[in-house]
PDB file of C-alpha atoms in Angstrom:
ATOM      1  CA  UNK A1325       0.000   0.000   0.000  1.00 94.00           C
ATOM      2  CA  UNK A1326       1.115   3.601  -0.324  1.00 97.00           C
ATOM      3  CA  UNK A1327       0.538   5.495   2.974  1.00 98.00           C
ATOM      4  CA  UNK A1328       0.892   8.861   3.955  1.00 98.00           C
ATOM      5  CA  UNK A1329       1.401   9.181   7.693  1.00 98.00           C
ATOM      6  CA  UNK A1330       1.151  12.786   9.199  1.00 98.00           C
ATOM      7  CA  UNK A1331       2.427  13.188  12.710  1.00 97.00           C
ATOM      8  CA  UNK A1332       5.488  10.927  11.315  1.00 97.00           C
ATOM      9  CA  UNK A1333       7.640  12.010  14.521  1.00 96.00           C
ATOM     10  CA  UNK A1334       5.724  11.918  17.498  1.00 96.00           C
ATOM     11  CA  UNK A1335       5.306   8.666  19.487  1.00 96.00           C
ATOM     12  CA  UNK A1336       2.484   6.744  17.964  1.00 97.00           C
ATOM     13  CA  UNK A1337       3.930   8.142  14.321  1.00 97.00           C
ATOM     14  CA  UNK A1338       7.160   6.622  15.108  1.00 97.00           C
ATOM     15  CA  UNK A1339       5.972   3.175  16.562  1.00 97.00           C
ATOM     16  CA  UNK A1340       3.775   3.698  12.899  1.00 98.00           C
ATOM     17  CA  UNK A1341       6.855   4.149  10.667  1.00 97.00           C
ATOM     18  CA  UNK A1342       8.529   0.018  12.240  1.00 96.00           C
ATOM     19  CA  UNK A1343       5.227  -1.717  11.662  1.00 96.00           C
ATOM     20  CA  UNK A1344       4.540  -0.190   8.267  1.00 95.00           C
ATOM     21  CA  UNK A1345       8.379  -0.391   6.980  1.00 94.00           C
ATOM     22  CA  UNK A1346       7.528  -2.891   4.572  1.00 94.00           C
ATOM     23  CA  UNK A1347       4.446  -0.716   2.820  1.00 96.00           C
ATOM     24  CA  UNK A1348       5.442   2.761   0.596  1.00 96.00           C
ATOM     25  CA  UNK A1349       4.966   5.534   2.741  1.00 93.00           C
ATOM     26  CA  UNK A1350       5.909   9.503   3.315  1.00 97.00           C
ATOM     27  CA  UNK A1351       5.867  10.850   6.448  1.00 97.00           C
ATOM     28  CA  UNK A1352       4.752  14.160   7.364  1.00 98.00           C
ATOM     29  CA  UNK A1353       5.318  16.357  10.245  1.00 96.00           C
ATOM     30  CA  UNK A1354       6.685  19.980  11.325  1.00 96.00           C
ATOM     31  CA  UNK A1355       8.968  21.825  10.526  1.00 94.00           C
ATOM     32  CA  UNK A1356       9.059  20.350   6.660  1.00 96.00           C
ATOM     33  CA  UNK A1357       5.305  19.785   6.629  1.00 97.00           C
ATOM     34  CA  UNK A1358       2.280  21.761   8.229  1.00 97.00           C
ATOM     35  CA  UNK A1359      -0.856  20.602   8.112  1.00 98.00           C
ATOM     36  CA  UNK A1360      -2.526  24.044   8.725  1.00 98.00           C
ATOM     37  CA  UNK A1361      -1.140  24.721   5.150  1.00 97.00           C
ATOM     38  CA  UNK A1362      -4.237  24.145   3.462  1.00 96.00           C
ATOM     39  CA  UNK A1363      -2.721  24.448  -0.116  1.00 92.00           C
ATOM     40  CA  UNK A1364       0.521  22.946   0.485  1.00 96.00           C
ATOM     41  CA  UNK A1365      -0.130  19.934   2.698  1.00 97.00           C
ATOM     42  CA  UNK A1366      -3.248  18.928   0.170  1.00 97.00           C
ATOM     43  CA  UNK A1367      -0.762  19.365  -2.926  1.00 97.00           C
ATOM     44  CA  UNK A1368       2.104  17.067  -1.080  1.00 98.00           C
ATOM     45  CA  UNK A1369      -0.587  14.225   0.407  1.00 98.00           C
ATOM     46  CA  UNK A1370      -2.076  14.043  -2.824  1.00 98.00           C
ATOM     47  CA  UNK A1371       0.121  14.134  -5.098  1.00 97.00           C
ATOM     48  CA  UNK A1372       2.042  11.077  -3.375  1.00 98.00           C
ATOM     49  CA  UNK A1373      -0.909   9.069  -4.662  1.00 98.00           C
ATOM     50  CA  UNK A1374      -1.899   7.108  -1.084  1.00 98.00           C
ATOM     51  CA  UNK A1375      -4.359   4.647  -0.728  1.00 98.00           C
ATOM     52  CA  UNK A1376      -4.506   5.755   2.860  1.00 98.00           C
ATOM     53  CA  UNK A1377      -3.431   8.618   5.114  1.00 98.00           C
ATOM     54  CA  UNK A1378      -2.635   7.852   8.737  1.00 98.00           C
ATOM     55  CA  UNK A1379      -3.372  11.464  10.254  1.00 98.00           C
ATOM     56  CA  UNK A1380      -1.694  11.317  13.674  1.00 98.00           C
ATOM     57  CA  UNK A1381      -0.935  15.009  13.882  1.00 98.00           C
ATOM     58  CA  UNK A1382      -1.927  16.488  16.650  1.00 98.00           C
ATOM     59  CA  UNK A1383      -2.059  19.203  19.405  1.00 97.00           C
ATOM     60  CA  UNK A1384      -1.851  17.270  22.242  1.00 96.00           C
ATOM     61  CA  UNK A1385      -0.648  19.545  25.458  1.00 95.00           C
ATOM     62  CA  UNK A1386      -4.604  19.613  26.408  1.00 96.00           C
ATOM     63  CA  UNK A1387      -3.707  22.295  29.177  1.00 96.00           C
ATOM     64  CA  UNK A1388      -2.142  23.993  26.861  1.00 97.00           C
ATOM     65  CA  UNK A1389      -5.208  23.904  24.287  1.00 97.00           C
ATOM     66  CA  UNK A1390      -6.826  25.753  27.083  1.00 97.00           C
ATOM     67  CA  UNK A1391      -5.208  28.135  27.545  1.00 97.00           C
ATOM     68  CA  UNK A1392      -4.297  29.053  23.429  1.00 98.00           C
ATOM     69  CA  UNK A1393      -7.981  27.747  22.044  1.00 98.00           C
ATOM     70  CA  UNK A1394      -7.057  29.256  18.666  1.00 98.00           C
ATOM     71  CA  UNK A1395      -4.234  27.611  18.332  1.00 98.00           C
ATOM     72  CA  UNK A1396      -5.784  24.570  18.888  1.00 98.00           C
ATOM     73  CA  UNK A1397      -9.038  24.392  16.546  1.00 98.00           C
ATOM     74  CA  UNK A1398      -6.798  25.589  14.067  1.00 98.00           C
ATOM     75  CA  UNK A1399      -4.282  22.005  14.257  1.00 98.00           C
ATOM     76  CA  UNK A1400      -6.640  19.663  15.779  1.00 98.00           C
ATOM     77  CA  UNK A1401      -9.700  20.406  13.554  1.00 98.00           C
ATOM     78  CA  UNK A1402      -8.717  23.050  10.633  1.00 98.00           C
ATOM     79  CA  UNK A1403      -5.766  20.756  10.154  1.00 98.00           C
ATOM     80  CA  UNK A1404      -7.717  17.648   9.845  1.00 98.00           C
ATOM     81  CA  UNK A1405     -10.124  19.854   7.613  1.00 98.00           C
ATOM     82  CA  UNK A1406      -7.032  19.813   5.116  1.00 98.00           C
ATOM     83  CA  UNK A1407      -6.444  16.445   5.682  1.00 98.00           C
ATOM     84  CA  UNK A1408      -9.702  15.030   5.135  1.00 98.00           C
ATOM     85  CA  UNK A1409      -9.994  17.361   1.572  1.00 98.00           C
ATOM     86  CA  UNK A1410      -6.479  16.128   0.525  1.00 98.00           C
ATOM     87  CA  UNK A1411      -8.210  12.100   1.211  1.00 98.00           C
ATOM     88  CA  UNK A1412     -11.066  13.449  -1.075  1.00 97.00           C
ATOM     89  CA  UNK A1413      -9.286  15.210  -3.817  1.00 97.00           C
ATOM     90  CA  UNK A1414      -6.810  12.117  -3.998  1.00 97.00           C
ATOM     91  CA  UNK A1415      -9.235   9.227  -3.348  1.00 97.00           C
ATOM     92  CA  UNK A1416      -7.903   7.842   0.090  1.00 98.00           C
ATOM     93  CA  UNK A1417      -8.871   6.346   3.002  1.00 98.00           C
ATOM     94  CA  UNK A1418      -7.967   7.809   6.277  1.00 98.00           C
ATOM     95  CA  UNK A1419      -7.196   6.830   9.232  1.00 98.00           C
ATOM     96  CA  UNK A1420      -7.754   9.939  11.713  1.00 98.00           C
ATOM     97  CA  UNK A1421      -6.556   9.397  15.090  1.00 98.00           C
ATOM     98  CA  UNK A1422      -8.884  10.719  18.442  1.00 98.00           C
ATOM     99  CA  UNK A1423      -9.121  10.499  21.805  1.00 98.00           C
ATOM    100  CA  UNK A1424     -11.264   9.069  24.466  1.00 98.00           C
ATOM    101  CA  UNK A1425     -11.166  12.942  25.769  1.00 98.00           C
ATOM    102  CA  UNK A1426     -14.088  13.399  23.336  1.00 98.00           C
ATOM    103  CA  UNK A1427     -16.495  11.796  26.325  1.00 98.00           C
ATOM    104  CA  UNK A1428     -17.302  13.456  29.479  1.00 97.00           C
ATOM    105  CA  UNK A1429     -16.917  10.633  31.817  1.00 97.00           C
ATOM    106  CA  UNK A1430     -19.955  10.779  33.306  1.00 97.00           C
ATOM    107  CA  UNK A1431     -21.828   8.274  31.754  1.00 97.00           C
ATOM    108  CA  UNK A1432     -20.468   5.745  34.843  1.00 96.00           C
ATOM    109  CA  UNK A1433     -19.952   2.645  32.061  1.00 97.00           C
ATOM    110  CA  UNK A1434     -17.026   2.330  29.877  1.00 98.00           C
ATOM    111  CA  UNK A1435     -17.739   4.156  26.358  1.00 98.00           C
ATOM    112  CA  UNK A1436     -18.497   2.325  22.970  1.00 98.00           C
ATOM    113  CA  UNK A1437     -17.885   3.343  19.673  1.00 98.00           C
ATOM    114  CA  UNK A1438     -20.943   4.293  19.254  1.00 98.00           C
ATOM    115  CA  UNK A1439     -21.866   6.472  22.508  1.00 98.00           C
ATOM    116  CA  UNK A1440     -22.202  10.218  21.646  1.00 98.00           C
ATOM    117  CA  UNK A1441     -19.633  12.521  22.367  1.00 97.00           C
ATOM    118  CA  UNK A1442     -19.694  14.956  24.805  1.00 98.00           C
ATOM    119  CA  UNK A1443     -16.425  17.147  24.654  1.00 97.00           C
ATOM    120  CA  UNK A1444     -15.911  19.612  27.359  1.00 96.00           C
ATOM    121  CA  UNK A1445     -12.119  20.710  27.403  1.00 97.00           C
ATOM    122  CA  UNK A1446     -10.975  22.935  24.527  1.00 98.00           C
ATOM    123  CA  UNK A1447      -8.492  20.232  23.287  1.00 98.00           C
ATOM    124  CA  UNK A1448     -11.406  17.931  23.420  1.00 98.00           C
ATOM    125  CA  UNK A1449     -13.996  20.097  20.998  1.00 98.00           C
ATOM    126  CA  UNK A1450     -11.414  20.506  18.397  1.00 98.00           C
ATOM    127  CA  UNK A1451     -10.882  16.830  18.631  1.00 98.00           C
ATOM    128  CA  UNK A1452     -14.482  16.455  18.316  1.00 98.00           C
ATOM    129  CA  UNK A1453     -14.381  19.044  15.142  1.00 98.00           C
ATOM    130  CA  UNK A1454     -11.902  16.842  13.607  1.00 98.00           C
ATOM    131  CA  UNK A1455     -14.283  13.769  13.776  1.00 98.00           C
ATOM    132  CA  UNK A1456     -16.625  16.080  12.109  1.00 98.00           C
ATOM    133  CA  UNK A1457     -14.695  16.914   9.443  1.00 98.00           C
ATOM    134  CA  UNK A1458     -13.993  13.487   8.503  1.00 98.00           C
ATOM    135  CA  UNK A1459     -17.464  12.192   8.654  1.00 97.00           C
ATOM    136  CA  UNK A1460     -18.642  14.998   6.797  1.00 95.00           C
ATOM    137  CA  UNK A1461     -16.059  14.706   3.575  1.00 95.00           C
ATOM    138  CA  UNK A1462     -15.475  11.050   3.608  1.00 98.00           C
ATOM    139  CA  UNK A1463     -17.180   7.863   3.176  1.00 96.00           C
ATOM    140  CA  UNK A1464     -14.213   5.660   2.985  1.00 98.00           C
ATOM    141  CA  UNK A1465     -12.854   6.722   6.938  1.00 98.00           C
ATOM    142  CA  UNK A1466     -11.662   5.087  10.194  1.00 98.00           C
ATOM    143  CA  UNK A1467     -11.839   7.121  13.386  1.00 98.00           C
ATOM    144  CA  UNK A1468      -9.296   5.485  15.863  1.00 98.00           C
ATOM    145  CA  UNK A1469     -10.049   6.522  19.647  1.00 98.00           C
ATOM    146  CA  UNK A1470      -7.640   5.750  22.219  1.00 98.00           C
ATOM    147  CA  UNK A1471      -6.256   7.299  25.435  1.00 98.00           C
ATOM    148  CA  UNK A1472      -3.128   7.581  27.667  1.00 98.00           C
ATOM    149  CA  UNK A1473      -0.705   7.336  24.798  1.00 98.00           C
ATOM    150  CA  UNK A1474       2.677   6.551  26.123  1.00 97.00           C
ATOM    151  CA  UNK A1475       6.123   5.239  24.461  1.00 96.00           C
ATOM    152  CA  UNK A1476       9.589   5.242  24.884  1.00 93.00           C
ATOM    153  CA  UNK A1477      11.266   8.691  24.153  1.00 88.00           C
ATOM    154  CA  UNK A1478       8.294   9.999  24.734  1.00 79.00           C
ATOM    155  CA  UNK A1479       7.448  13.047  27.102  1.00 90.00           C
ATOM    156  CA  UNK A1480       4.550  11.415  28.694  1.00 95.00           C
ATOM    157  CA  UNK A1481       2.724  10.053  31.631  1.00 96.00           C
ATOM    158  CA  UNK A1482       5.421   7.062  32.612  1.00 97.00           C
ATOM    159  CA  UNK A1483       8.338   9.776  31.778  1.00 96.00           C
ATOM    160  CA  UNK A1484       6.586  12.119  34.244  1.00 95.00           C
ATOM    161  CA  UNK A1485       5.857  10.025  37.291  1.00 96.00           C
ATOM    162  CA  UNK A1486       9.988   8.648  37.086  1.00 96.00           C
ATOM    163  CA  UNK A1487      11.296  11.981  37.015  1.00 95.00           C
ATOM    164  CA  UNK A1488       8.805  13.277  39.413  1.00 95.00           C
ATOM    165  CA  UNK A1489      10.206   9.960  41.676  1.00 95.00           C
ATOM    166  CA  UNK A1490      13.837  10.459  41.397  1.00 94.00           C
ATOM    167  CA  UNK A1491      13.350  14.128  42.385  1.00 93.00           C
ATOM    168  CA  UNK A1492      10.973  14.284  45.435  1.00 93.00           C
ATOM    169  CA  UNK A1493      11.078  10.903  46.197  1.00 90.00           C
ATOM    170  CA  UNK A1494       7.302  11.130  47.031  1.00 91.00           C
ATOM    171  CA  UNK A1495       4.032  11.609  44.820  1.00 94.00           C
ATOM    172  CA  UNK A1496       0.519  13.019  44.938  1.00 96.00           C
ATOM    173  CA  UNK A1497      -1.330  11.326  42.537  1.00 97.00           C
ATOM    174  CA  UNK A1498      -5.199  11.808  41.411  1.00 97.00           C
ATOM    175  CA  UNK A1499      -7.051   8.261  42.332  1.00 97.00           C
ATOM    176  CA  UNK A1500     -10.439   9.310  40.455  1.00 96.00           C
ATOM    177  CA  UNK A1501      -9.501   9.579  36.773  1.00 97.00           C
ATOM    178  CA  UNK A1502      -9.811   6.088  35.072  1.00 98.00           C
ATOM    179  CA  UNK A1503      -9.335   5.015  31.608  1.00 98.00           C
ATOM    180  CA  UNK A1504      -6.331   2.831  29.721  1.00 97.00           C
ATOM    181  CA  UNK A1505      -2.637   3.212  29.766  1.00 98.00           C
ATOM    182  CA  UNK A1506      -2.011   2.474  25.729  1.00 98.00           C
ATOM    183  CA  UNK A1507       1.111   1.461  24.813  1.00 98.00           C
ATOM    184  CA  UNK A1508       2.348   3.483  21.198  1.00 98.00           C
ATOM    185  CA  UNK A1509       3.818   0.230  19.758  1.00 98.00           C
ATOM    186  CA  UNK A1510       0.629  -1.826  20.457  1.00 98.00           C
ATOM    187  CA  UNK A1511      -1.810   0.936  19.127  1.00 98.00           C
ATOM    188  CA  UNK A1512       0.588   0.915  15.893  1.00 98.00           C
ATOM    189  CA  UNK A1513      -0.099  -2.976  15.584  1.00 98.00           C
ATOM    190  CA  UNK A1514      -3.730  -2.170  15.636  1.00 98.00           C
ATOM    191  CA  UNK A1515      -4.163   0.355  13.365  1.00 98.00           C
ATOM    192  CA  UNK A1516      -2.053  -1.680  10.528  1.00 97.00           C
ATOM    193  CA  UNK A1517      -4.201  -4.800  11.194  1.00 97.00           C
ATOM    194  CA  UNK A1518      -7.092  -2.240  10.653  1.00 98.00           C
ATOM    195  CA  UNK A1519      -5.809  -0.148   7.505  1.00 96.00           C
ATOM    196  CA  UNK A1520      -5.903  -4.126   5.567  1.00 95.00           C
ATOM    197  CA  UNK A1521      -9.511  -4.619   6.640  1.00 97.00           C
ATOM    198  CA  UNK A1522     -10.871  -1.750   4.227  1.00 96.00           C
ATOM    199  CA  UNK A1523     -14.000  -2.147   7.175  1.00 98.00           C
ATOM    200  CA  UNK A1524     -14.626   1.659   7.603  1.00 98.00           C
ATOM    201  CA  UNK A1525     -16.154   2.975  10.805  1.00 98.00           C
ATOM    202  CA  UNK A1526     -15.165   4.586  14.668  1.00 98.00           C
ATOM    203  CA  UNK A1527     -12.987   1.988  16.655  1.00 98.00           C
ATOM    204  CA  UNK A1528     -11.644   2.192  20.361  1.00 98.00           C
ATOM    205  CA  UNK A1529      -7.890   0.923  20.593  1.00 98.00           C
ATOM    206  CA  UNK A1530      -5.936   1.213  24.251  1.00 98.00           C
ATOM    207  CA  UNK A1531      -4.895  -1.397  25.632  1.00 98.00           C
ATOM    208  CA  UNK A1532      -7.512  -4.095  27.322  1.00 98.00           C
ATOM    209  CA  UNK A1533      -8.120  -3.436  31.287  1.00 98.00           C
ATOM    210  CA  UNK A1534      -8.288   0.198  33.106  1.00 97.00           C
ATOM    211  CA  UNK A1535      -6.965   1.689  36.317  1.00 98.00           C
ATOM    212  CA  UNK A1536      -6.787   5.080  37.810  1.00 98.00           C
ATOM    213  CA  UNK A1537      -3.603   7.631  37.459  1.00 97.00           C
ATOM    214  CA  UNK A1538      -2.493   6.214  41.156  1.00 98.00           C
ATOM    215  CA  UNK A1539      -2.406   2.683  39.826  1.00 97.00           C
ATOM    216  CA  UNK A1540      -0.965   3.602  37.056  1.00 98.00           C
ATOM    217  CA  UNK A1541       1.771   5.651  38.848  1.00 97.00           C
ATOM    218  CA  UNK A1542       2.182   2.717  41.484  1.00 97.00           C
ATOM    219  CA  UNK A1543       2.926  -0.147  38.700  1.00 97.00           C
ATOM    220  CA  UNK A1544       5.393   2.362  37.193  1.00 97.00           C
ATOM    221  CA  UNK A1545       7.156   2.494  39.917  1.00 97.00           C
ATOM    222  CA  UNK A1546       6.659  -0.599  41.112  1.00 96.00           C
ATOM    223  CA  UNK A1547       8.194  -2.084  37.830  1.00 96.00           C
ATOM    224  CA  UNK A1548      10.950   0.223  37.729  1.00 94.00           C
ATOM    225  CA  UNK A1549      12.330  -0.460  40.704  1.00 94.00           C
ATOM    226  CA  UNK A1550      11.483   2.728  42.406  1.00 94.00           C
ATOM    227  CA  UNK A1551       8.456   0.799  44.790  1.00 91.00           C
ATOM    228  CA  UNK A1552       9.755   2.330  47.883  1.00 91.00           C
ATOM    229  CA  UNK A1553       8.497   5.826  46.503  1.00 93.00           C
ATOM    230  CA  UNK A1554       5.439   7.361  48.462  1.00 93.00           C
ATOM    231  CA  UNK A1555       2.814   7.253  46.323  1.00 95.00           C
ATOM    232  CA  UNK A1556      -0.800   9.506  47.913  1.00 96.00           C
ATOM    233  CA  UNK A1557      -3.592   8.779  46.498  1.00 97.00           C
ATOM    234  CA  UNK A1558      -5.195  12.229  46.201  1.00 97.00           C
ATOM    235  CA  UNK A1559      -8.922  13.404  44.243  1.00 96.00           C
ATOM    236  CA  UNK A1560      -9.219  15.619  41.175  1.00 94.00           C
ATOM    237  CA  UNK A1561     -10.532  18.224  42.940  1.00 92.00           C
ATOM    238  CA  UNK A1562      -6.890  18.419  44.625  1.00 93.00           C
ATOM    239  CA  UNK A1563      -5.054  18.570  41.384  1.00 89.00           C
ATOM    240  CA  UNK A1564      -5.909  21.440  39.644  1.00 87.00           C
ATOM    241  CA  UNK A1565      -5.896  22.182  36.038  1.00 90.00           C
ATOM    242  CA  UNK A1566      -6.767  24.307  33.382  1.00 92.00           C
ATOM    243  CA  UNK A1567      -8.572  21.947  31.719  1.00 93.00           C
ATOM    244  CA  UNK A1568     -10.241  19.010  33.583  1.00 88.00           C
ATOM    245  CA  UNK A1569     -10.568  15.889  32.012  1.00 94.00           C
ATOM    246  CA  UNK A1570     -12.995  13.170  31.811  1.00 96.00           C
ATOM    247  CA  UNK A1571     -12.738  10.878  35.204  1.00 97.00           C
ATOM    248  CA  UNK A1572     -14.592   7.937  34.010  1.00 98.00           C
ATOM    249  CA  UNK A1573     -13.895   7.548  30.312  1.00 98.00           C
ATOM    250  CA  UNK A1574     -12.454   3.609  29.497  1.00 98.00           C
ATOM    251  CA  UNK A1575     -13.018   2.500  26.069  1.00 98.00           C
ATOM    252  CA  UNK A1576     -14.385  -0.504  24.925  1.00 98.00           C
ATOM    253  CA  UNK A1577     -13.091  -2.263  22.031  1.00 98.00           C
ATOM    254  CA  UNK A1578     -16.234  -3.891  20.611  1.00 98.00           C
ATOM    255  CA  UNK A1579     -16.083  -3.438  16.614  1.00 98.00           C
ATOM    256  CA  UNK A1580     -12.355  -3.907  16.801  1.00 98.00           C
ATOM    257  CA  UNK A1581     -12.327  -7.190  18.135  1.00 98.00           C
ATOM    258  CA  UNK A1582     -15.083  -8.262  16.312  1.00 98.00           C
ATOM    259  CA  UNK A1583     -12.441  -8.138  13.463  1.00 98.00           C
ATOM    260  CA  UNK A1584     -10.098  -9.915  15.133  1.00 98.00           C
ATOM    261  CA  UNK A1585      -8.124  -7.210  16.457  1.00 98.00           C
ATOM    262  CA  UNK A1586      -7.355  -6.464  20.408  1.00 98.00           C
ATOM    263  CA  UNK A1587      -4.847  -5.216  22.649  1.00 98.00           C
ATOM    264  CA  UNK A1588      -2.950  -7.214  25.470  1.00 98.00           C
ATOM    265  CA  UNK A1589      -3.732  -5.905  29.162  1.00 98.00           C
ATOM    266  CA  UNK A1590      -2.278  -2.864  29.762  1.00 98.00           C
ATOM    267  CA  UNK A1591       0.155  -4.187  32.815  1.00 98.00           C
ATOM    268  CA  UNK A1592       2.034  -6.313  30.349  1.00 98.00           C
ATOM    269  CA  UNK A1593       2.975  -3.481  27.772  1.00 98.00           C
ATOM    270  CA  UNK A1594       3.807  -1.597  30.744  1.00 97.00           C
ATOM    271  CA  UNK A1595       6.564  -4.113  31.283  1.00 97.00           C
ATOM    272  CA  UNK A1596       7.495  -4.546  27.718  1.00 96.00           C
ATOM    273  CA  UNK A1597       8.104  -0.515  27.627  1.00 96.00           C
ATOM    274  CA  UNK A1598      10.519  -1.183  30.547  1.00 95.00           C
ATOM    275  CA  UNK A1599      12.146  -4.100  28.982  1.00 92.00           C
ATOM    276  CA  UNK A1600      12.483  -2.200  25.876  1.00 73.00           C
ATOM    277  CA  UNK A1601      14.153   0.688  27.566  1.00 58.00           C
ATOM    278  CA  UNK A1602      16.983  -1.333  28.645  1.00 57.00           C
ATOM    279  CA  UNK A1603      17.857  -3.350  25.206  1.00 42.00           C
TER     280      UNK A1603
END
């Protein structure tokens, strides 16, 4: 296949670039490439000729969304505006990656594909927009949800807690936000099972199982060798931020699987991203 992947450097784009070595493919992503460049990110994705475009672009500091919303509608959904023409113009598929972010996590069950979004954070509405957008230009689309994207080199959750660790020796972490640690490698796996199934629709990819932050931050430390670090469970309502985020908001994998496609349990990637990290 020939697939153009935007987001090409970031962590799931780079865990994308290994599993799709074997397939023609351009990668896309700043400085070289801007997706806000209406004409000249349509011109380049289309005139590469893809089958598919993997749009993993993204404006992910959701504080800082917040605080800048312009900035923010104008990559998350005005940039997969341009994306979703270029797929049009050029007769592709896409692939447009979300976020579980576009719930409100008060619905007190795990979230389908098919449960309506309720965004409430800047960084979520421009995700929503960008699901828009694709639904509204395409027919031939996938929307890939998933949450708690982590991977190695990354600057992320795991990254966070370990430095936070080895610094102050003790934590405060929030106990009431649940949802799925995803692993960037295993995510990658699942969207290039899904890009062969040509079975278009909204799927929910993190890794199987959920916890809370706190669990989360006690199997991180707990796994890299750092259990003896004072980990307080603390609520939400102690942690303040400038933009809140769903506390309730797992995703269920139900059309995915149906395909054949799943993720392992979060607590074993966990370990494989530790393993990895000392090959």
């Amino acid at each position: 296949m020939r697939i153009v992947l935007t987001g090409c450097k970031g962590q799931l784009g780079t865990a994308l670039q290994k599993v799709l070595a074997h397939e023609e493919f351009l990668g896309l992503d700043l400085p070289e490439y801007d997706i806000t460049d209406p004409g000249s990110i349509i011109d380049t994705v289309v005139g590469f000729k893809p089958d598919v475009v993997i749009h993993a672009a993204a404006l992910t500091d959701v504080d800082g969304c917040e605080r800048n919303p312009e900035l923010a509608f104008r990559v998350n959904a005005l940039g997969t505006h341009n994306i979703a023409l270029a797929c049009e113009r050029g007769n592709a598929a896409m692939i447009h990656v979300s976020t579980n972010d576009v719930f409100d996590g008060t619905l007190g069950r795990p979230y389908y594909e098919w449960d309506t979004p309720s965004p409430q954070s800047v960084y979520a509405r421009s995700k929503a927009a960008a699901e828009f957008y694709v639904r509204t230009f395409l027919q031939r689309f996938y929307i890939v949800r998933t949450a708690w994207l982590y991977a190695r080199g990354g600057n992320n959750f795991v990254t966070k807690i370990i430095a936070a660790a080895d610094k102050h020796g003790a934590l405060r972490v929030v106990a009431d936000e649940v949802s799925a640690p995803t692993y960037a490698p295993d995510l990658a796996q699942a969207i290039a099972q899904l890009v062969h199934t040509a079975h278009y629709g909204i799927y929910h990819f993190t890794n199987s199982g959920f916890c809370s932050r706190y669990d989360w931050a006690c199997k991180i430390l707990e796994i890299s060798g750092r259990g003896q670090a004072a980990v307080e469970a603390i609520t939400s309502d102690e942690w303040t931020r400038a933009a809140p985020p769903p506390l309730y908001a797992p995703l269920v994998n139900f059309s995915g699987a149906a395909l054949g496609i799943t993720l392992r349990p979060w607590e074993e990637a966990l370990k494989d991203y530790f393993a990895d990290d000392k090959a």
